[in-house]
């Protein structure tokens, strides 16, 4: 017997009513039960859709016209929103963004983790969900005889010329523009990815939002940065806020932005920033949260969940430059951090000293390997905090955590589905998930961050 054919054909135009949203924030509407995923469609809306891809059980469409707009539809303030791959949901009211993120976390809890009993709180949002990013890393391309800077078009490496990015700190925007202009004046050539030729690849700018410090990193394919003294001098004259000007060399054919060779051209090796009462030194290649205001919200929740009284031993796995560890160290007897990137651990140690926190110790290694060693050394933590990358915790780490029998686990996550998967394993190992709190670290984009905690049964 032949399978029923999809009820639509490629290039056909259909009328659709959107019922739901996907994880990426695409609208979902059905034709005779056959779902079509359509970017920028919002639940409750009716629209004309061109079918662009037909698969066996679902298809994709392009929104041609919205006939009955949702009250939650808003005009995106960015001129290139519909071309750029950076933001996905500027067309949604902020309230809708927050509730969509909460719903997605809840749905992962149900479907992936079978954890229907766990309360998922309303997302903690920002008062002003714009211009929050403290770091920009922007590719440079050729524009006639000059240079352009901008983000990549969706699913491509074409650079869209862009004057401003509405989720960036304004200082970063202006710095990028200044460096582009100065480089252009000195005749620097843009790097050509296809031919693997040219000089200037990326401009990176990071701002300490509480200190006002700015770091500029100029990334070239070539070992030399032509006219470097003039370029440094002109950047300093244009923006006296700049604390550090850095040259990084990346000679490889790769999507990775920075290479191995970093030289300080002028100023400090680090810039500083504060989250709450803790000060951090951030070097050019360190991971540092891009939205420090919301990071404070996230860490405050993690700290509230850990509920430290001062006598506890705490492990912070995936600790980066020690941001969460040092927050915890203010309230705990002792904190052990583990992180796989060596230079991040050196930063973590420096940051502990900078803040006079002598009860935090940091180790380089894979958390899943260091935990069994810690256990063999008799380390007996009261609380374990984890903050893994998107793929979640290694299964062997979860088993080691279960065997260590802490009273509490606090789990910070940037991916609700791996969070739900891992919580299920911890539940089966004798822990009980108490609650999940989404915190909006990345407004206007589809990214979701949450913090959750478990108690040992
Ligand atoms: N808690 C930090 C960093 C979180 S990002 C903060 O809030 O700033 C996740 C970190 O996990 C990164 O620094 C990454 O280098 C590290 N990492 C990735 N895999 C790891 C592993 N197997 N063991 C230890 N750290 C790891």
Coordinates of C-alpha atoms and ligand atoms in Angstrom, one line a residue:
X1 CA 0.0 0.0 0.0
X2 CA 1.4 3.4 -0.8
X3 CA 1.7 6.1 1.9
X4 CA -0.6 9.1 1.7
X5 CA 1.1 12.0 -0.2
X6 CA 1.7 15.3 1.5
X7 CA -1.3 17.6 0.8
X8 CA 0.9 20.4 -0.5
X9 CA 3.4 20.8 -3.3
X10 CA 6.6 22.8 -3.6
X11 CA 6.1 26.5 -4.7
X12 CA 2.3 26.3 -4.0
X13 CA 0.8 29.2 -2.1
X14 CA -1.5 28.2 0.8
X15 CA -3.6 30.0 3.5
X16 CA -2.4 29.0 6.9
X17 CA -3.5 29.6 10.5
X18 CA -0.6 29.4 12.9
X19 CA -1.3 27.3 16.0
X20 CA 2.0 26.9 17.7
X21 CA 5.8 27.8 17.7
X22 CA 8.8 25.5 17.3
X23 CA 11.9 25.6 19.4
X24 CA 13.5 28.1 17.0
X25 CA 10.5 30.4 17.2
X26 CA 9.0 29.4 13.8
X27 CA 5.3 29.4 13.4
X28 CA 3.5 26.1 12.9
X29 CA 0.3 25.7 10.9
X30 CA -1.3 22.6 9.4
X31 CA -2.8 21.7 6.0
X32 CA -5.1 18.7 6.6
X33 CA -3.0 17.7 9.6
X34 CA 0.3 18.2 7.7
X35 CA 2.5 20.7 9.6
X36 CA 4.3 23.5 7.9
X37 CA 7.1 25.3 9.7
X38 CA 7.2 29.0 8.8
X39 CA 9.7 31.6 10.1
X40 CA 8.0 34.7 11.5
X41 CA 4.5 33.2 11.8
X42 CA 2.9 33.8 15.2
X43 CA 0.2 31.7 16.9
X44 CA -3.3 33.0 16.2
X45 CA -2.2 34.6 12.9
X46 CA -3.6 33.9 9.5
X47 CA -1.2 34.3 6.5
X48 CA -0.3 33.5 2.9
X49 CA 2.5 31.0 2.8
X50 CA 4.6 29.8 -0.1
X51 CA 5.6 26.2 0.3
X52 CA 9.4 25.9 -0.1
X53 CA 10.3 22.4 1.0
X54 CA 8.1 19.3 1.2
X55 CA 9.2 16.3 3.3
X56 CA 7.2 13.1 4.2
X57 CA 5.8 14.2 7.5
X58 CA 6.3 18.0 7.5
X59 CA 7.3 20.9 5.3
X60 CA 8.7 24.4 5.3
X61 CA 7.2 27.6 4.1
X62 CA 7.9 31.3 3.6
X63 CA 5.5 33.9 5.0
X64 CA 4.4 36.1 2.1
X65 CA 1.7 38.1 3.8
X66 CA 0.1 38.3 7.3
X67 CA -3.6 38.7 6.9
X68 CA -4.6 38.9 10.5
X69 CA -1.6 40.0 12.6
X70 CA -1.4 38.8 16.2
X71 CA -1.5 41.5 18.9
X72 CA 1.9 40.2 19.9
X73 CA 3.5 41.1 16.6
X74 CA 5.8 44.1 16.8
X75 CA 7.9 46.0 14.2
X76 CA 11.5 44.8 14.5
X77 CA 13.7 47.9 15.2
X78 CA 16.6 46.4 13.3
X79 CA 16.8 47.2 9.6
X80 CA 18.4 43.8 8.7
X81 CA 16.5 41.6 11.1
X82 CA 14.9 39.5 8.3
X83 CA 18.3 38.9 6.6
X84 CA 20.7 38.6 9.5
X85 CA 21.3 35.3 11.3
X86 CA 21.9 36.8 14.7
X87 CA 18.4 37.4 16.2
X88 CA 15.3 35.2 15.5
X89 CA 12.4 36.7 17.4
X90 CA 12.5 40.5 17.2
X91 CA 9.0 40.3 15.6
X92 CA 7.5 39.1 18.9
X93 CA 6.5 41.3 21.8
X94 CA 8.9 40.8 24.7
X95 CA 6.1 39.3 26.8
X96 CA 5.6 36.7 24.2
X97 CA 9.3 35.9 24.0
X98 CA 9.4 35.3 27.7
X99 CA 6.3 33.1 27.8
X100 CA 7.5 31.2 24.7
X101 CA 10.8 30.4 26.5
X102 CA 9.0 29.3 29.6
X103 CA 6.8 27.0 27.6
X104 CA 9.7 25.5 25.8
X105 CA 11.4 24.6 29.1
X106 CA 8.2 23.1 30.4
X107 CA 7.7 21.1 27.2
X108 CA 11.2 19.7 27.5
X109 CA 10.6 18.8 31.1
X110 CA 7.5 16.9 30.1
X111 CA 8.6 15.3 26.8
X112 CA 12.3 14.7 27.4
X113 CA 12.6 14.3 31.1
X114 CA 9.1 13.0 32.0
X115 CA 9.2 15.5 34.9
X116 CA 5.7 16.9 34.8
X117 CA 5.7 17.4 38.5
X118 CA 8.5 20.0 38.4
X119 CA 7.3 23.7 38.5
X120 CA 8.7 25.9 35.8
X121 CA 8.6 29.6 36.9
X122 CA 7.9 32.5 34.6
X123 CA 11.1 33.7 32.8
X124 CA 13.0 36.4 34.5
X125 CA 13.3 39.1 31.8
X126 CA 15.1 42.4 31.3
X127 CA 13.6 45.7 31.9
X128 CA 15.1 47.0 28.7
X129 CA 15.9 44.0 26.5
X130 CA 18.1 45.8 24.0
X131 CA 21.8 46.7 23.7
X132 CA 22.7 44.2 26.4
X133 CA 25.6 42.4 24.8
X134 CA 29.1 43.3 26.1
X135 CA 31.0 41.5 23.3
X136 CA 31.0 41.8 19.5
X137 CA 33.0 39.7 17.1
X138 CA 32.4 40.9 13.6
X139 CA 33.7 39.7 10.3
X140 CA 35.3 42.2 7.9
X141 CA 34.6 42.0 4.1
X142 CA 35.5 43.9 1.0
X143 CA 33.2 46.8 0.0
X144 CA 34.3 48.2 -3.4
X145 CA 37.7 49.6 -2.6
X146 CA 36.9 49.8 1.1
X147 CA 35.9 47.6 4.0
X148 CA 32.5 46.6 5.4
X149 CA 31.6 45.0 8.8
X150 CA 28.4 43.1 9.5
X151 CA 27.0 39.7 10.4
X152 CA 26.5 36.8 8.2
X153 CA 23.3 36.3 6.2
X154 CA 21.4 33.3 7.6
X155 CA 23.0 30.0 6.7
X156 CA 25.7 31.7 4.6
X157 CA 29.0 33.6 4.9
X158 CA 27.8 36.7 2.9
X159 CA 28.4 39.7 5.1
X160 CA 25.5 42.1 5.5
X161 CA 26.7 45.6 5.8
X162 CA 25.5 46.9 9.1
X163 CA 25.9 50.3 10.9
X164 CA 24.4 49.3 14.2
X165 CA 23.3 46.1 16.0
X166 CA 20.4 46.8 18.4
X167 CA 21.4 44.1 20.9
X168 CA 25.0 45.4 21.2
X169 CA 26.3 47.8 23.7
X170 CA 26.5 51.1 21.8
X171 CA 30.2 51.5 22.7
X172 CA 30.9 48.2 20.9
X173 CA 29.1 49.4 17.8
X174 CA 31.0 52.7 17.7
X175 CA 34.3 51.0 18.3
X176 CA 33.8 48.6 15.5
X177 CA 32.9 51.5 13.2
X178 CA 36.0 53.4 14.3
X179 CA 38.4 50.5 13.8
X180 CA 36.9 49.7 10.4
X181 CA 37.3 53.3 9.3
X182 CA 40.9 53.6 10.6
X183 CA 41.8 50.2 8.9
X184 CA 40.3 51.4 5.7
X185 CA 42.2 54.7 5.8
X186 CA 45.4 52.8 6.0
X187 CA 44.5 50.6 3.1
X188 CA 44.1 47.2 4.9
X189 CA 42.6 44.5 2.8
X190 CA 39.7 42.4 4.0
X191 CA 40.3 38.7 4.3
X192 CA 38.8 36.7 1.5
X193 CA 37.5 33.4 2.9
X194 CA 37.2 31.6 -0.4
X195 CA 40.7 32.6 -1.8
X196 CA 42.2 32.5 1.7
X197 CA 43.9 35.8 0.9
X198 CA 43.9 39.3 2.5
X199 CA 44.6 40.7 5.9
X200 CA 41.8 41.7 8.2
X201 CA 39.5 38.9 9.3
X202 CA 37.5 40.1 12.4
X203 CA 37.2 43.0 14.8
X204 CA 36.4 42.0 18.4
X205 CA 35.3 44.5 21.0
X206 CA 34.5 43.7 24.6
X207 CA 33.2 46.2 27.2
X208 CA 33.1 45.9 30.9
X209 CA 29.7 47.4 31.4
X210 CA 30.2 48.3 35.1
X211 CA 33.8 49.7 34.7
X212 CA 33.5 51.2 31.2
X213 CA 36.7 49.5 30.2
X214 CA 37.0 48.6 26.5
X215 CA 39.2 46.0 24.8
X216 CA 39.7 45.9 21.0
X217 CA 41.1 42.8 19.3
X218 CA 42.2 43.1 15.7
X219 CA 42.4 39.6 14.1
X220 CA 44.4 39.2 10.9
X221 CA 45.4 36.3 8.7
X222 CA 48.9 37.8 8.3
X223 CA 51.5 37.7 11.0
X224 CA 52.0 41.5 10.7
X225 CA 49.4 44.1 11.2
X226 CA 50.4 46.8 8.7
X227 CA 50.6 50.4 10.1
X228 CA 50.0 49.1 13.5
X229 CA 51.5 52.1 15.4
X230 CA 49.3 54.5 13.5
X231 CA 46.2 52.3 14.0
X232 CA 46.8 52.1 17.7
X233 CA 47.4 55.8 18.0
X234 CA 44.3 56.7 16.1
X235 CA 42.1 54.3 18.1
X236 CA 43.4 55.8 21.3
X237 CA 42.7 59.3 20.1
X238 CA 39.2 58.5 19.0
X239 CA 38.2 56.6 22.1
X240 CA 40.1 57.3 25.3
X241 CA 38.0 54.7 27.1
X242 CA 40.0 52.0 25.4
X243 CA 42.1 50.1 28.0
X244 CA 43.6 47.5 25.8
X245 CA 44.4 47.0 22.1
X246 CA 45.3 43.5 21.0
X247 CA 46.5 41.9 17.8
X248 CA 45.6 38.2 17.2
X249 CA 46.9 36.2 14.3
X250 CA 44.7 33.5 12.7
X251 CA 46.4 32.1 9.6
X252 CA 44.1 29.0 9.3
X253 CA 41.2 28.2 7.0
X254 CA 38.6 27.9 9.8
X255 CA 35.4 29.3 11.2
X256 CA 37.1 29.7 14.6
X257 CA 37.6 33.4 15.1
X258 CA 40.8 33.7 17.0
X259 CA 44.2 32.0 16.4
X260 CA 46.9 31.0 18.8
X261 CA 49.1 34.1 18.6
X262 CA 48.0 37.1 20.7
X263 CA 50.1 40.3 21.2
X264 CA 49.2 43.2 23.4
X265 CA 49.8 46.2 21.1
X266 CA 49.0 48.8 23.8
X267 CA 47.6 48.9 27.3
X268 CA 46.4 46.2 29.7
X269 CA 46.4 42.4 29.2
X270 CA 42.9 42.3 30.8
X271 CA 39.8 44.5 31.1
X272 CA 37.8 44.4 34.3
X273 CA 34.1 44.0 35.0
X274 CA 32.0 43.3 38.1
X275 CA 29.0 41.0 38.7
X276 CA 27.5 41.9 42.0
X277 CA 30.4 42.3 44.5
X278 CA 32.9 40.3 42.6
X279 CA 35.4 41.7 40.2
X280 CA 36.7 39.8 37.2
X281 CA 39.7 40.2 34.9
X282 CA 38.9 39.1 31.4
X283 CA 41.6 38.3 28.9
X284 CA 41.1 38.4 25.1
X285 CA 40.2 34.7 24.7
X286 CA 38.4 34.0 28.0
X287 CA 34.7 32.9 28.0
X288 CA 32.7 35.6 29.8
X289 CA 28.9 35.8 30.0
X290 CA 27.7 38.2 27.3
X291 CA 24.9 39.7 29.4
X292 CA 26.3 40.5 32.8
X293 CA 23.0 42.1 34.1
X294 CA 21.1 38.9 33.6
X295 CA 24.1 36.8 34.7
X296 CA 23.7 38.5 38.1
X297 CA 20.0 37.4 38.2
X298 CA 21.0 33.9 37.2
X299 CA 23.8 33.6 39.8
X300 CA 21.6 35.1 42.5
X301 CA 19.1 32.3 41.8
X302 CA 21.8 29.7 41.8
X303 CA 23.0 31.1 45.2
X304 CA 19.5 31.1 46.6
X305 CA 19.0 27.5 45.5
X306 CA 22.4 26.5 47.0
X307 CA 21.3 28.1 50.3
X308 CA 24.8 28.1 51.8
X309 CA 25.2 28.7 55.5
X310 CA 29.0 28.9 55.6
X311 CA 30.1 25.4 56.6
X312 CA 29.6 23.8 53.2
X313 CA 32.1 22.3 50.7
X314 CA 31.0 23.0 47.2
X315 CA 32.1 21.8 43.7
X316 CA 31.6 24.0 40.7
X317 CA 32.0 21.9 37.5
X318 CA 32.5 23.7 34.2
X319 CA 33.7 26.8 36.1
X320 CA 35.2 28.9 33.2
X321 CA 37.0 31.9 34.7
X322 CA 35.5 31.1 38.1
X323 CA 32.4 33.4 37.9
X324 CA 29.9 31.1 39.7
X325 CA 32.7 29.6 42.0
X326 CA 33.6 33.0 43.4
X327 CA 29.9 33.9 43.9
X328 CA 29.6 30.7 45.9
X329 CA 32.9 31.2 47.8
X330 CA 31.5 34.3 49.4
X331 CA 29.0 32.1 51.3
X332 CA 30.7 28.6 51.5
X333 CA 33.5 27.2 53.5
X334 CA 35.4 25.9 50.5
X335 CA 34.8 25.8 46.7
X336 CA 36.5 23.5 44.2
X337 CA 36.2 24.5 40.6
X338 CA 37.0 22.4 37.5
X339 CA 37.4 23.5 33.9
X340 CA 38.9 22.0 30.8
X341 CA 40.5 25.2 29.3
X342 CA 43.8 25.9 31.0
X343 CA 44.0 29.7 30.5
X344 CA 40.5 30.0 31.9
X345 CA 41.7 28.3 35.1
X346 CA 44.6 30.7 35.3
X347 CA 42.1 33.6 35.1
X348 CA 40.0 31.9 37.8
X349 CA 42.9 31.8 40.1
X350 CA 43.8 35.4 39.5
X351 CA 40.2 36.4 40.0
X352 CA 40.1 34.6 43.4
X353 CA 43.2 36.6 44.5
X354 CA 41.8 39.9 43.1
X355 CA 38.7 39.4 45.3
X356 CA 40.6 38.1 48.4
X357 CA 38.7 34.8 48.3
X358 CA 41.2 32.3 49.5
X359 CA 38.7 29.5 49.9
X360 CA 38.4 28.7 46.2
X361 CA 40.7 26.3 44.5
X362 CA 40.7 25.6 40.7
X363 CA 41.7 22.5 38.7
X364 CA 42.3 22.0 35.0
X365 CA 40.7 18.9 33.5
X366 CA 37.6 17.3 32.2
X367 CA 35.0 17.3 35.0
X368 CA 34.1 13.6 34.3
X369 CA 37.7 12.6 34.9
X370 CA 38.4 14.9 37.9
X371 CA 35.3 13.9 39.9
X372 CA 36.4 10.2 40.3
X373 CA 39.8 11.4 41.4
X374 CA 38.3 13.8 43.9
X375 CA 36.2 11.0 45.3
X376 CA 39.2 8.8 45.7
X377 CA 40.9 11.6 47.6
X378 CA 37.9 11.6 50.0
X379 CA 36.3 14.9 48.8
X380 CA 32.8 14.9 50.1
X381 CA 30.8 17.9 48.8
X382 CA 27.6 19.2 50.3
X383 CA 26.6 21.0 47.1
X384 CA 27.5 20.4 43.5
X385 CA 26.9 23.1 40.9
X386 CA 27.2 22.4 37.2
X387 CA 27.1 24.7 34.2
X388 CA 27.9 22.6 31.1
X389 CA 27.9 23.6 27.4
X390 CA 24.9 22.9 25.2
X391 CA 25.5 19.2 25.0
X392 CA 24.9 18.8 28.7
X393 CA 26.8 16.7 31.3
X394 CA 28.8 13.6 30.3
X395 CA 26.9 10.5 31.5
X396 CA 29.9 9.4 33.6
X397 CA 29.9 12.8 35.4
X398 CA 26.3 12.3 36.3
X399 CA 27.1 8.9 37.7
X400 CA 30.0 10.3 39.7
X401 CA 27.7 13.0 41.1
X402 CA 25.2 10.4 42.1
X403 CA 27.9 8.4 43.9
X404 CA 29.2 11.5 45.7
X405 CA 25.8 11.9 47.4
X406 CA 25.7 15.7 47.9
X407 CA 22.6 17.1 49.6
X408 CA 21.9 19.3 46.7
X409 CA 22.7 19.8 43.1
X410 CA 22.3 23.2 41.3
X411 CA 22.2 22.8 37.5
X412 CA 22.7 25.9 35.3
X413 CA 21.9 25.1 31.6
X414 CA 21.8 26.8 28.2
X415 CA 19.8 24.0 26.6
X416 CA 16.5 22.9 28.1
X417 CA 16.5 19.5 26.3
X418 CA 19.8 18.3 27.7
X419 CA 18.9 19.8 31.0
X420 CA 15.7 17.6 31.1
X421 CA 17.6 14.5 29.9
X422 CA 20.2 15.0 32.7
X423 CA 17.6 15.8 35.4
X424 CA 15.9 12.5 34.6
X425 CA 19.2 10.6 35.1
X426 CA 19.8 12.4 38.4
X427 CA 16.2 11.6 39.5
X428 CA 16.7 7.9 38.7
X429 CA 19.9 8.2 40.8
X430 CA 18.0 9.3 43.9
X431 CA 17.6 13.1 43.6
X432 CA 14.4 15.0 43.3
X433 CA 14.1 18.1 41.1
X434 CA 12.5 21.0 43.0
X435 CA 12.0 23.8 40.4
X436 CA 13.3 25.3 37.2
X437 CA 13.8 29.0 36.7
X438 CA 14.4 30.3 33.2
X439 CA 16.4 33.6 33.0
X440 CA 16.4 35.5 29.7
X441 CA 20.1 36.0 29.0
X442 CA 19.6 36.5 25.2
X443 CA 16.6 38.6 24.4
X444 CA 15.5 38.8 20.7
X445 CA 17.2 35.5 20.1
X446 CA 15.9 31.9 20.5
X447 CA 18.5 31.0 23.2
X448 CA 17.2 29.9 26.6
X449 CA 19.1 29.7 29.9
X450 CA 17.7 28.2 33.1
X451 CA 18.8 27.2 36.6
X452 CA 17.3 24.3 38.5
X453 CA 18.0 22.5 41.7
X454 CA 17.6 19.0 43.1
X455 CA 17.5 17.6 46.6
X456 CA 18.7 14.1 47.6
X457 CA 15.8 11.9 48.6
Ligands
LIG1 N1 30.4 28.7 34.7 C1 31.1 29.6 33.7 C2 31.3 28.9 32.4 C3 30.2 28.2 31.7 S1 30.4 27.8 30.0 C4 30.4 30.9 33.6 O1 29.2 31.0 34.0 O2 31.0 31.8 33.1 C5 30.9 26.1 30.1 C6 32.4 25.9 30.4 O3 32.6 24.5 30.4 C7 33.3 26.4 29.4 O4 34.2 27.3 30.1 C8 34.0 25.2 28.8 O5 35.4 25.4 28.5 C9 33.9 24.2 29.9 N2 33.9 22.7 29.6 C10 33.5 22.1 28.5 N3 33.6 20.8 28.6 C11 34.1 20.5 29.8 C12 34.5 19.3 30.5 N4 34.3 18.1 30.0 N5 35.0 19.4 31.8 C13 35.2 20.7 32.3 N6 34.9 21.8 31.7 C14 34.4 21.8 30.5

